[in-house]
Amino acid sequence: MRKLIEFRNIVKSFDNQVVLKGINLNVYENEFVTLLGPSGCGKSTLLRILGGFLQQDEGTVIFDGECIDNVPAYKREINTVFQRYALFPHLDVFDNIAFGLRIKKVAEDVIDQKVTRMLSLVNLDGYEHRNVTLLSGGQQQRVAIARALVNEPEVLLLDEPLGALDLKLRQEMQRELKRIQQEVGITFIYVTHDQEEALTMSDKIVVMRDGEIQQIGTPLEIYNEPANEYVARFIGESNIIDGVMVEDYKVKFDDKIFDCDDFGFKENEAVDVLIRPEDIKIVGRNGGLMKGEVKTVIFKGVHYELIVETISGASKTVTMHILAEHDTYNADVKERISANDFFVALEDVEFLDDFNLVARANAQAWDDEDSDLSIASINHNIENRVGSYSCTFKTQKNTEITIKVHVVDPEYVEDARKNIGISALDFFVTADEVKESMAISTDLKTWASAEAWNLQDDSEIEITEVKYDFDTDDIQEGSYEITFATKGREYKIETTTIHEEGDKVGLEFDRNDIHVMSKMVME
Ligand code: ADP
Ligand code: MG
């Protein structure tokens, strides 16, 4: 194949922000190349440089063996189709397509021949004299493509040309565009942020991120062998798991060593392991390479999507004490005050300033008109030792309430295998506080000071599950258990067989369904 275009180290900045960071890319004759990446990653900028509408700061563009950096746009053998294709509203379909040829003073009989051929190419035979403004979006886009192709460019640039069309029309036009490209046999450079579009149409996909190329490959290569986690996530549903490459052809994840086809990593290198949801098969609970429990089942029309947990998260259970209403009334000054006993961890005692005491005890005062009153003084004998202490809150007019503060040395749950620590404290609240909660899981976490962290680097781990079995609208005085848990190791699986939540299953996959990727370098 003949190399048609060569981007050499293209750098471009706008307002001191580097938008292209040294792009190197070859495009060959007759290729359908797609630039794929999220909005803002620099796709259009690269196209505009190739089209000659924008000058790069550094680097060179070679076209057909020659540097075209100083060739103006109109002299390049390149045409562009945009999402907003701006047809001339006062010209009919024929004249819109013929426009460029007329400017070049091509003979009318030749124009007639060429336009007719283009109309047939884009499936608009018989539309010559239609008013373009009355055409559907898809038909207008066909006219725009015909108008660009009639000039017989060597390259057609298409910048998200189908972005304005609805899904069904877009899919139809994708097939049309692919057919047109094969028929005219020229190079298409196509820009999209839609991975499905890229996978269905392209000979070659260029995955971009923040002005850099992450991977260049065929759709199959990009899908089956993504270079890194970014590409894998961009291109489709994936399970991406932390692993360790023990040695060539052996990778460890989920506490087990698996045979795989990957090699060339450093010994014990930390890696990302990819397994596609459609590559995992569900077998009986006694079989398979991994065992797990079905957590969720979602019907997706053709298949079911399951989440199977193979290793549970860390969890901690605490007791919530529901108190009776306990505000005290000071009849002399017509004031009420309320506060709750609470537990505090020994290591947090030093942070118990007045603000914190009021917040933790949820101390509040109000008068007969229901106006809030401020807490004017706080007295307590809390010490930096395990024990129970008193704390008294008072208003300006000496309406007061005394609560107990329990200083405890809580047992953290530390799971070295999962590398997680988790802690939470028992707590006291009133039934009304539970009933009035707008986001009960969040409030339960706050009341219990629930936290989880990575044992290695102390970073926070999200508590994703809050389990309880009381009815928030109808809670009574008493004690209730609440369990806080972090997310376990979960796999997403596509299957056509029926399973139920709670099913114990085995998971099976082939060694070539495992794909090992280098960890991405954090910026
Ligand atoms: P994409 O086509 O991938 O969505 P673009 O190439 O249009 O991304 O833009 C890349 C970045 O460059 C964006 O952050 C965008 O805001 C910025 N950018 C593009 N054109 C200009 C311009 N003319 N002036 C300033 N910033 C621009
Ligand atoms: Mg763009």
mmCIF file with all atom_site columns, N, CA, C and O in Angstrom, residues 276-305:
data_model
loop_
_atom_site.group_PDB
_atom_site.id
_atom_site.type_symbol
_atom_site.label_atom_id
_atom_site.label_alt_id
_atom_site.label_comp_id
_atom_site.label_asym_id
_atom_site.label_entity_id
_atom_site.label_seq_id
_atom_site.pdbx_PDB_ins_code
_atom_site.Cartn_x
_atom_site.Cartn_y
_atom_site.Cartn_z
_atom_site.occupancy
_atom_site.B_iso_or_equiv
_atom_site.pdbx_formal_charge
_atom_site.auth_seq_id
_atom_site.auth_comp_id
_atom_site.auth_asym_id
_atom_site.auth_atom_id
_atom_site.pdbx_PDB_model_num
ATOM 1   N N  . ARG A 1 276 ? -13.347 -9.646  28.806 1.00 0.00 ? 276 ARG A N  1
ATOM 2   C CA . ARG A 1 276 ? -14.608 -9.102  28.295 1.00 0.00 ? 276 ARG A CA 1
ATOM 3   C C  . ARG A 1 276 ? -15.793 -9.864  28.893 1.00 0.00 ? 276 ARG A C  1
ATOM 4   O O  . ARG A 1 276 ? -15.722 -11.092 29.065 1.00 0.00 ? 276 ARG A O  1
ATOM 5   N N  . PRO A 1 277 ? -16.880 -9.147  29.163 1.00 0.00 ? 277 PRO A N  1
ATOM 6   C CA . PRO A 1 277 ? -18.054 -9.794  29.783 1.00 0.00 ? 277 PRO A CA 1
ATOM 7   C C  . PRO A 1 277 ? -18.589 -10.975 28.978 1.00 0.00 ? 277 PRO A C  1
ATOM 8   O O  . PRO A 1 277 ? -19.116 -11.926 29.544 1.00 0.00 ? 277 PRO A O  1
ATOM 9   N N  . GLU A 1 278 ? -18.438 -10.934 27.661 1.00 0.00 ? 278 GLU A N  1
ATOM 10  C CA . GLU A 1 278 ? -18.982 -12.022 26.841 1.00 0.00 ? 278 GLU A CA 1
ATOM 11  C C  . GLU A 1 278 ? -18.047 -13.224 26.808 1.00 0.00 ? 278 GLU A C  1
ATOM 12  O O  . GLU A 1 278 ? -18.407 -14.284 26.284 1.00 0.00 ? 278 GLU A O  1
ATOM 13  N N  . ASP A 1 279 ? -16.843 -13.082 27.357 1.00 0.00 ? 279 ASP A N  1
ATOM 14  C CA . ASP A 1 279 ? -15.884 -14.191 27.350 1.00 0.00 ? 279 ASP A CA 1
ATOM 15  C C  . ASP A 1 279 ? -15.944 -15.049 28.611 1.00 0.00 ? 279 ASP A C  1
ATOM 16  O O  . ASP A 1 279 ? -15.260 -16.063 28.712 1.00 0.00 ? 279 ASP A O  1
ATOM 17  N N  . ILE A 1 280 ? -16.726 -14.618 29.585 1.00 0.00 ? 280 ILE A N  1
ATOM 18  C CA . ILE A 1 280 ? -16.817 -15.403 30.816 1.00 0.00 ? 280 ILE A CA 1
ATOM 19  C C  . ILE A 1 280 ? -18.061 -16.288 30.741 1.00 0.00 ? 280 ILE A C  1
ATOM 20  O O  . ILE A 1 280 ? -19.145 -15.808 30.452 1.00 0.00 ? 280 ILE A O  1
ATOM 21  N N  . LYS A 1 281 ? -17.841 -17.580 30.968 1.00 0.00 ? 281 LYS A N  1
ATOM 22  C CA . LYS A 1 281 ? -18.978 -18.513 30.943 1.00 0.00 ? 281 LYS A CA 1
ATOM 23  C C  . LYS A 1 281 ? -19.337 -18.892 32.377 1.00 0.00 ? 281 LYS A C  1
ATOM 24  O O  . LYS A 1 281 ? -18.469 -19.016 33.229 1.00 0.00 ? 281 LYS A O  1
ATOM 25  N N  . ILE A 1 282 ? -20.632 -19.070 32.590 1.00 0.00 ? 282 ILE A N  1
ATOM 26  C CA . ILE A 1 282 ? -21.086 -19.462 33.919 1.00 0.00 ? 282 ILE A CA 1
ATOM 27  C C  . ILE A 1 282 ? -21.279 -20.969 33.943 1.00 0.00 ? 282 ILE A C  1
ATOM 28  O O  . ILE A 1 282 ? -21.925 -21.535 33.060 1.00 0.00 ? 282 ILE A O  1
ATOM 29  N N  . VAL A 1 283 ? -20.665 -21.604 34.917 1.00 0.00 ? 283 VAL A N  1
ATOM 30  C CA . VAL A 1 283 ? -20.813 -23.060 35.058 1.00 0.00 ? 283 VAL A CA 1
ATOM 31  C C  . VAL A 1 283 ? -21.338 -23.339 36.470 1.00 0.00 ? 283 VAL A C  1
ATOM 32  O O  . VAL A 1 283 ? -21.555 -22.421 37.250 1.00 0.00 ? 283 VAL A O  1
ATOM 33  N N  . GLY A 1 284 ? -21.531 -24.587 36.772 1.00 0.00 ? 284 GLY A N  1
ATOM 34  C CA . GLY A 1 284 ? -22.071 -24.961 38.080 1.00 0.00 ? 284 GLY A CA 1
ATOM 35  C C  . GLY A 1 284 ? -21.191 -24.489 39.219 1.00 0.00 ? 284 GLY A C  1
ATOM 36  O O  . GLY A 1 284 ? -20.018 -24.171 39.032 1.00 0.00 ? 284 GLY A O  1
ATOM 37  N N  . ARG A 1 285 ? -21.773 -24.453 40.410 1.00 0.00 ? 285 ARG A N  1
ATOM 38  C CA . ARG A 1 285 ? -21.067 -23.866 41.551 1.00 0.00 ? 285 ARG A CA 1
ATOM 39  C C  . ARG A 1 285 ? -19.805 -24.624 41.922 1.00 0.00 ? 285 ARG A C  1
ATOM 40  O O  . ARG A 1 285 ? -18.930 -24.078 42.596 1.00 0.00 ? 285 ARG A O  1
ATOM 41  N N  . ASN A 1 286 ? -19.695 -25.874 41.497 1.00 0.00 ? 286 ASN A N  1
ATOM 42  C CA . ASN A 1 286 ? -18.485 -26.633 41.846 1.00 0.00 ? 286 ASN A CA 1
ATOM 43  C C  . ASN A 1 286 ? -17.417 -26.583 40.763 1.00 0.00 ? 286 ASN A C  1
ATOM 44  O O  . ASN A 1 286 ? -16.320 -27.086 40.947 1.00 0.00 ? 286 ASN A O  1
ATOM 45  N N  . GLY A 1 287 ? -17.745 -26.002 39.613 1.00 0.00 ? 287 GLY A N  1
ATOM 46  C CA . GLY A 1 287 ? -16.779 -25.975 38.523 1.00 0.00 ? 287 GLY A CA 1
ATOM 47  C C  . GLY A 1 287 ? -16.169 -24.596 38.358 1.00 0.00 ? 287 GLY A C  1
ATOM 48  O O  . GLY A 1 287 ? -16.319 -23.724 39.201 1.00 0.00 ? 287 GLY A O  1
ATOM 49  N N  . GLY A 1 288 ? -15.451 -24.431 37.245 1.00 0.00 ? 288 GLY A N  1
ATOM 50  C CA . GLY A 1 288 ? -14.938 -23.113 36.901 1.00 0.00 ? 288 GLY A CA 1
ATOM 51  C C  . GLY A 1 288 ? -13.619 -22.768 37.550 1.00 0.00 ? 288 GLY A C  1
ATOM 52  O O  . GLY A 1 288 ? -13.121 -23.474 38.422 1.00 0.00 ? 288 GLY A O  1
ATOM 53  N N  . LEU A 1 289 ? -13.037 -21.663 37.094 1.00 0.00 ? 289 LEU A N  1
ATOM 54  C CA . LEU A 1 289 ? -11.750 -21.209 37.602 1.00 0.00 ? 289 LEU A CA 1
ATOM 55  C C  . LEU A 1 289 ? -11.915 -20.308 38.814 1.00 0.00 ? 289 LEU A C  1
ATOM 56  O O  . LEU A 1 289 ? -11.003 -20.138 39.605 1.00 0.00 ? 289 LEU A O  1
ATOM 57  N N  . MET A 1 290 ? -13.090 -19.707 38.926 1.00 0.00 ? 290 MET A N  1
ATOM 58  C CA . MET A 1 290 ? -13.366 -18.845 40.072 1.00 0.00 ? 290 MET A CA 1
ATOM 59  C C  . MET A 1 290 ? -14.775 -19.148 40.553 1.00 0.00 ? 290 MET A C  1
ATOM 60  O O  . MET A 1 290 ? -15.615 -19.600 39.784 1.00 0.00 ? 290 MET A O  1
ATOM 61  N N  . LYS A 1 291 ? -15.023 -18.865 41.824 1.00 0.00 ? 291 LYS A N  1
ATOM 62  C CA . LYS A 1 291 ? -16.380 -19.062 42.354 1.00 0.00 ? 291 LYS A CA 1
ATOM 63  C C  . LYS A 1 291 ? -16.918 -17.718 42.799 1.00 0.00 ? 291 LYS A C  1
ATOM 64  O O  . LYS A 1 291 ? -16.169 -16.855 43.251 1.00 0.00 ? 291 LYS A O  1
ATOM 65  N N  . GLY A 1 292 ? -18.218 -17.590 42.681 1.00 0.00 ? 292 GLY A N  1
ATOM 66  C CA . GLY A 1 292 ? -18.786 -16.315 43.092 1.00 0.00 ? 292 GLY A CA 1
ATOM 67  C C  . GLY A 1 292 ? -20.267 -16.405 43.326 1.00 0.00 ? 292 GLY A C  1
ATOM 68  O O  . GLY A 1 292 ? -20.864 -17.478 43.222 1.00 0.00 ? 292 GLY A O  1
ATOM 69  N N  . GLU A 1 293 ? -20.829 -15.241 43.650 1.00 0.00 ? 293 GLU A N  1
ATOM 70  C CA . GLU A 1 293 ? -22.260 -15.167 43.918 1.00 0.00 ? 293 GLU A CA 1
ATOM 71  C C  . GLU A 1 293 ? -22.860 -14.100 43.019 1.00 0.00 ? 293 GLU A C  1
ATOM 72  O O  . GLU A 1 293 ? -22.301 -13.012 42.879 1.00 0.00 ? 293 GLU A O  1
ATOM 73  N N  . VAL A 1 294 ? -24.002 -14.411 42.417 1.00 0.00 ? 294 VAL A N  1
ATOM 74  C CA . VAL A 1 294 ? -24.666 -13.447 41.539 1.00 0.00 ? 294 VAL A CA 1
ATOM 75  C C  . VAL A 1 294 ? -25.246 -12.326 42.390 1.00 0.00 ? 294 VAL A C  1
ATOM 76  O O  . VAL A 1 294 ? -26.037 -12.572 43.304 1.00 0.00 ? 294 VAL A O  1
ATOM 77  N N  . LYS A 1 295 ? -24.822 -11.095 42.104 1.00 0.00 ? 295 LYS A N  1
ATOM 78  C CA . LYS A 1 295 ? -25.303 -9.949  42.880 1.00 0.00 ? 295 LYS A CA 1
ATOM 79  C C  . LYS A 1 295 ? -26.477 -9.265  42.196 1.00 0.00 ? 295 LYS A C  1
ATOM 80  O O  . LYS A 1 295 ? -27.420 -8.854  42.842 1.00 0.00 ? 295 LYS A O  1
ATOM 81  N N  . THR A 1 296 ? -26.377 -9.081  40.885 1.00 0.00 ? 296 THR A N  1
ATOM 82  C CA . THR A 1 296 ? -27.485 -8.433  40.175 1.00 0.00 ? 296 THR A CA 1
ATOM 83  C C  . THR A 1 296 ? -27.665 -9.082  38.815 1.00 0.00 ? 296 THR A C  1
ATOM 84  O O  . THR A 1 296 ? -26.723 -9.633  38.228 1.00 0.00 ? 296 THR A O  1
ATOM 85  N N  . VAL A 1 297 ? -28.886 -9.021  38.322 1.00 0.00 ? 297 VAL A N  1
ATOM 86  C CA . VAL A 1 297 ? -29.236 -9.560  37.009 1.00 0.00 ? 297 VAL A CA 1
ATOM 87  C C  . VAL A 1 297 ? -30.027 -8.478  36.281 1.00 0.00 ? 297 VAL A C  1
ATOM 88  O O  . VAL A 1 297 ? -31.021 -7.983  36.800 1.00 0.00 ? 297 VAL A O  1
ATOM 89  N N  . ILE A 1 298 ? -29.553 -8.102  35.106 1.00 0.00 ? 298 ILE A N  1
ATOM 90  C CA . ILE A 1 298 ? -30.297 -7.110  34.314 1.00 0.00 ? 298 ILE A CA 1
ATOM 91  C C  . ILE A 1 298 ? -30.578 -7.715  32.945 1.00 0.00 ? 298 ILE A C  1
ATOM 92  O O  . ILE A 1 298 ? -29.659 -8.205  32.276 1.00 0.00 ? 298 ILE A O  1
ATOM 93  N N  . PHE A 1 299 ? -31.829 -7.684  32.533 1.00 0.00 ? 299 PHE A N  1
ATOM 94  C CA . PHE A 1 299 ? -32.192 -8.207  31.215 1.00 0.00 ? 299 PHE A CA 1
ATOM 95  C C  . PHE A 1 299 ? -31.943 -7.129  30.172 1.00 0.00 ? 299 PHE A C  1
ATOM 96  O O  . PHE A 1 299 ? -32.425 -6.017  30.294 1.00 0.00 ? 299 PHE A O  1
ATOM 97  N N  . LYS A 1 300 ? -31.156 -7.473  29.159 1.00 0.00 ? 300 LYS A N  1
ATOM 98  C CA . LYS A 1 300 ? -30.772 -6.471  28.159 1.00 0.00 ? 300 LYS A CA 1
ATOM 99  C C  . LYS A 1 300 ? -31.386 -6.746  26.798 1.00 0.00 ? 300 LYS A C  1
ATOM 100 O O  . LYS A 1 300 ? -30.881 -6.291  25.779 1.00 0.00 ? 300 LYS A O  1
ATOM 101 N N  . GLY A 1 301 ? -32.435 -7.523  26.758 1.00 0.00 ? 301 GLY A N  1
ATOM 102 C CA . GLY A 1 301 ? -33.073 -7.797  25.477 1.00 0.00 ? 301 GLY A CA 1
ATOM 103 C C  . GLY A 1 301 ? -32.612 -9.107  24.886 1.00 0.00 ? 301 GLY A C  1
ATOM 104 O O  . GLY A 1 301 ? -33.335 -10.092 24.872 1.00 0.00 ? 301 GLY A O  1
ATOM 105 N N  . VAL A 1 302 ? -31.369 -9.123  24.400 1.00 0.00 ? 302 VAL A N  1
ATOM 106 C CA . VAL A 1 302 ? -30.865 -10.363 23.807 1.00 0.00 ? 302 VAL A CA 1
ATOM 107 C C  . VAL A 1 302 ? -30.187 -11.232 24.873 1.00 0.00 ? 302 VAL A C  1
ATOM 108 O O  . VAL A 1 302 ? -30.267 -12.437 24.856 1.00 0.00 ? 302 VAL A O  1
ATOM 109 N N  . HIS A 1 303 ? -29.527 -10.577 25.803 1.00 0.00 ? 303 HIS A N  1
ATOM 110 C CA . HIS A 1 303 ? -28.800 -11.333 26.830 1.00 0.00 ? 303 HIS A CA 1
ATOM 111 C C  . HIS A 1 303 ? -29.073 -10.737 28.213 1.00 0.00 ? 303 HIS A C  1
ATOM 112 O O  . HIS A 1 303 ? -29.706 -9.695  28.346 1.00 0.00 ? 303 HIS A O  1
ATOM 113 N N  . TYR A 1 304 ? -28.583 -11.447 29.218 1.00 0.00 ? 304 TYR A N  1
ATOM 114 C CA . TYR A 1 304 ? -28.630 -10.922 30.570 1.00 0.00 ? 304 TYR A CA 1
ATOM 115 C C  . TYR A 1 304 ? -27.247 -10.400 30.927 1.00 0.00 ? 304 TYR A C  1
ATOM 116 O O  . TYR A 1 304 ? -26.230 -10.948 30.502 1.00 0.00 ? 304 TYR A O  1
ATOM 117 N N  . GLU A 1 305 ? -27.238 -9.329  31.697 1.00 0.00 ? 305 GLU A N  1
ATOM 118 C CA . GLU A 1 305 ? -25.970 -8.856  32.229 1.00 0.00 ? 305 GLU A CA 1
ATOM 119 C C  . GLU A 1 305 ? -25.960 -9.154  33.726 1.00 0.00 ? 305 GLU A C  1
ATOM 120 O O  . GLU A 1 305 ? -26.829 -8.717  34.454 1.00 0.00 ? 305 GLU A O  1
#
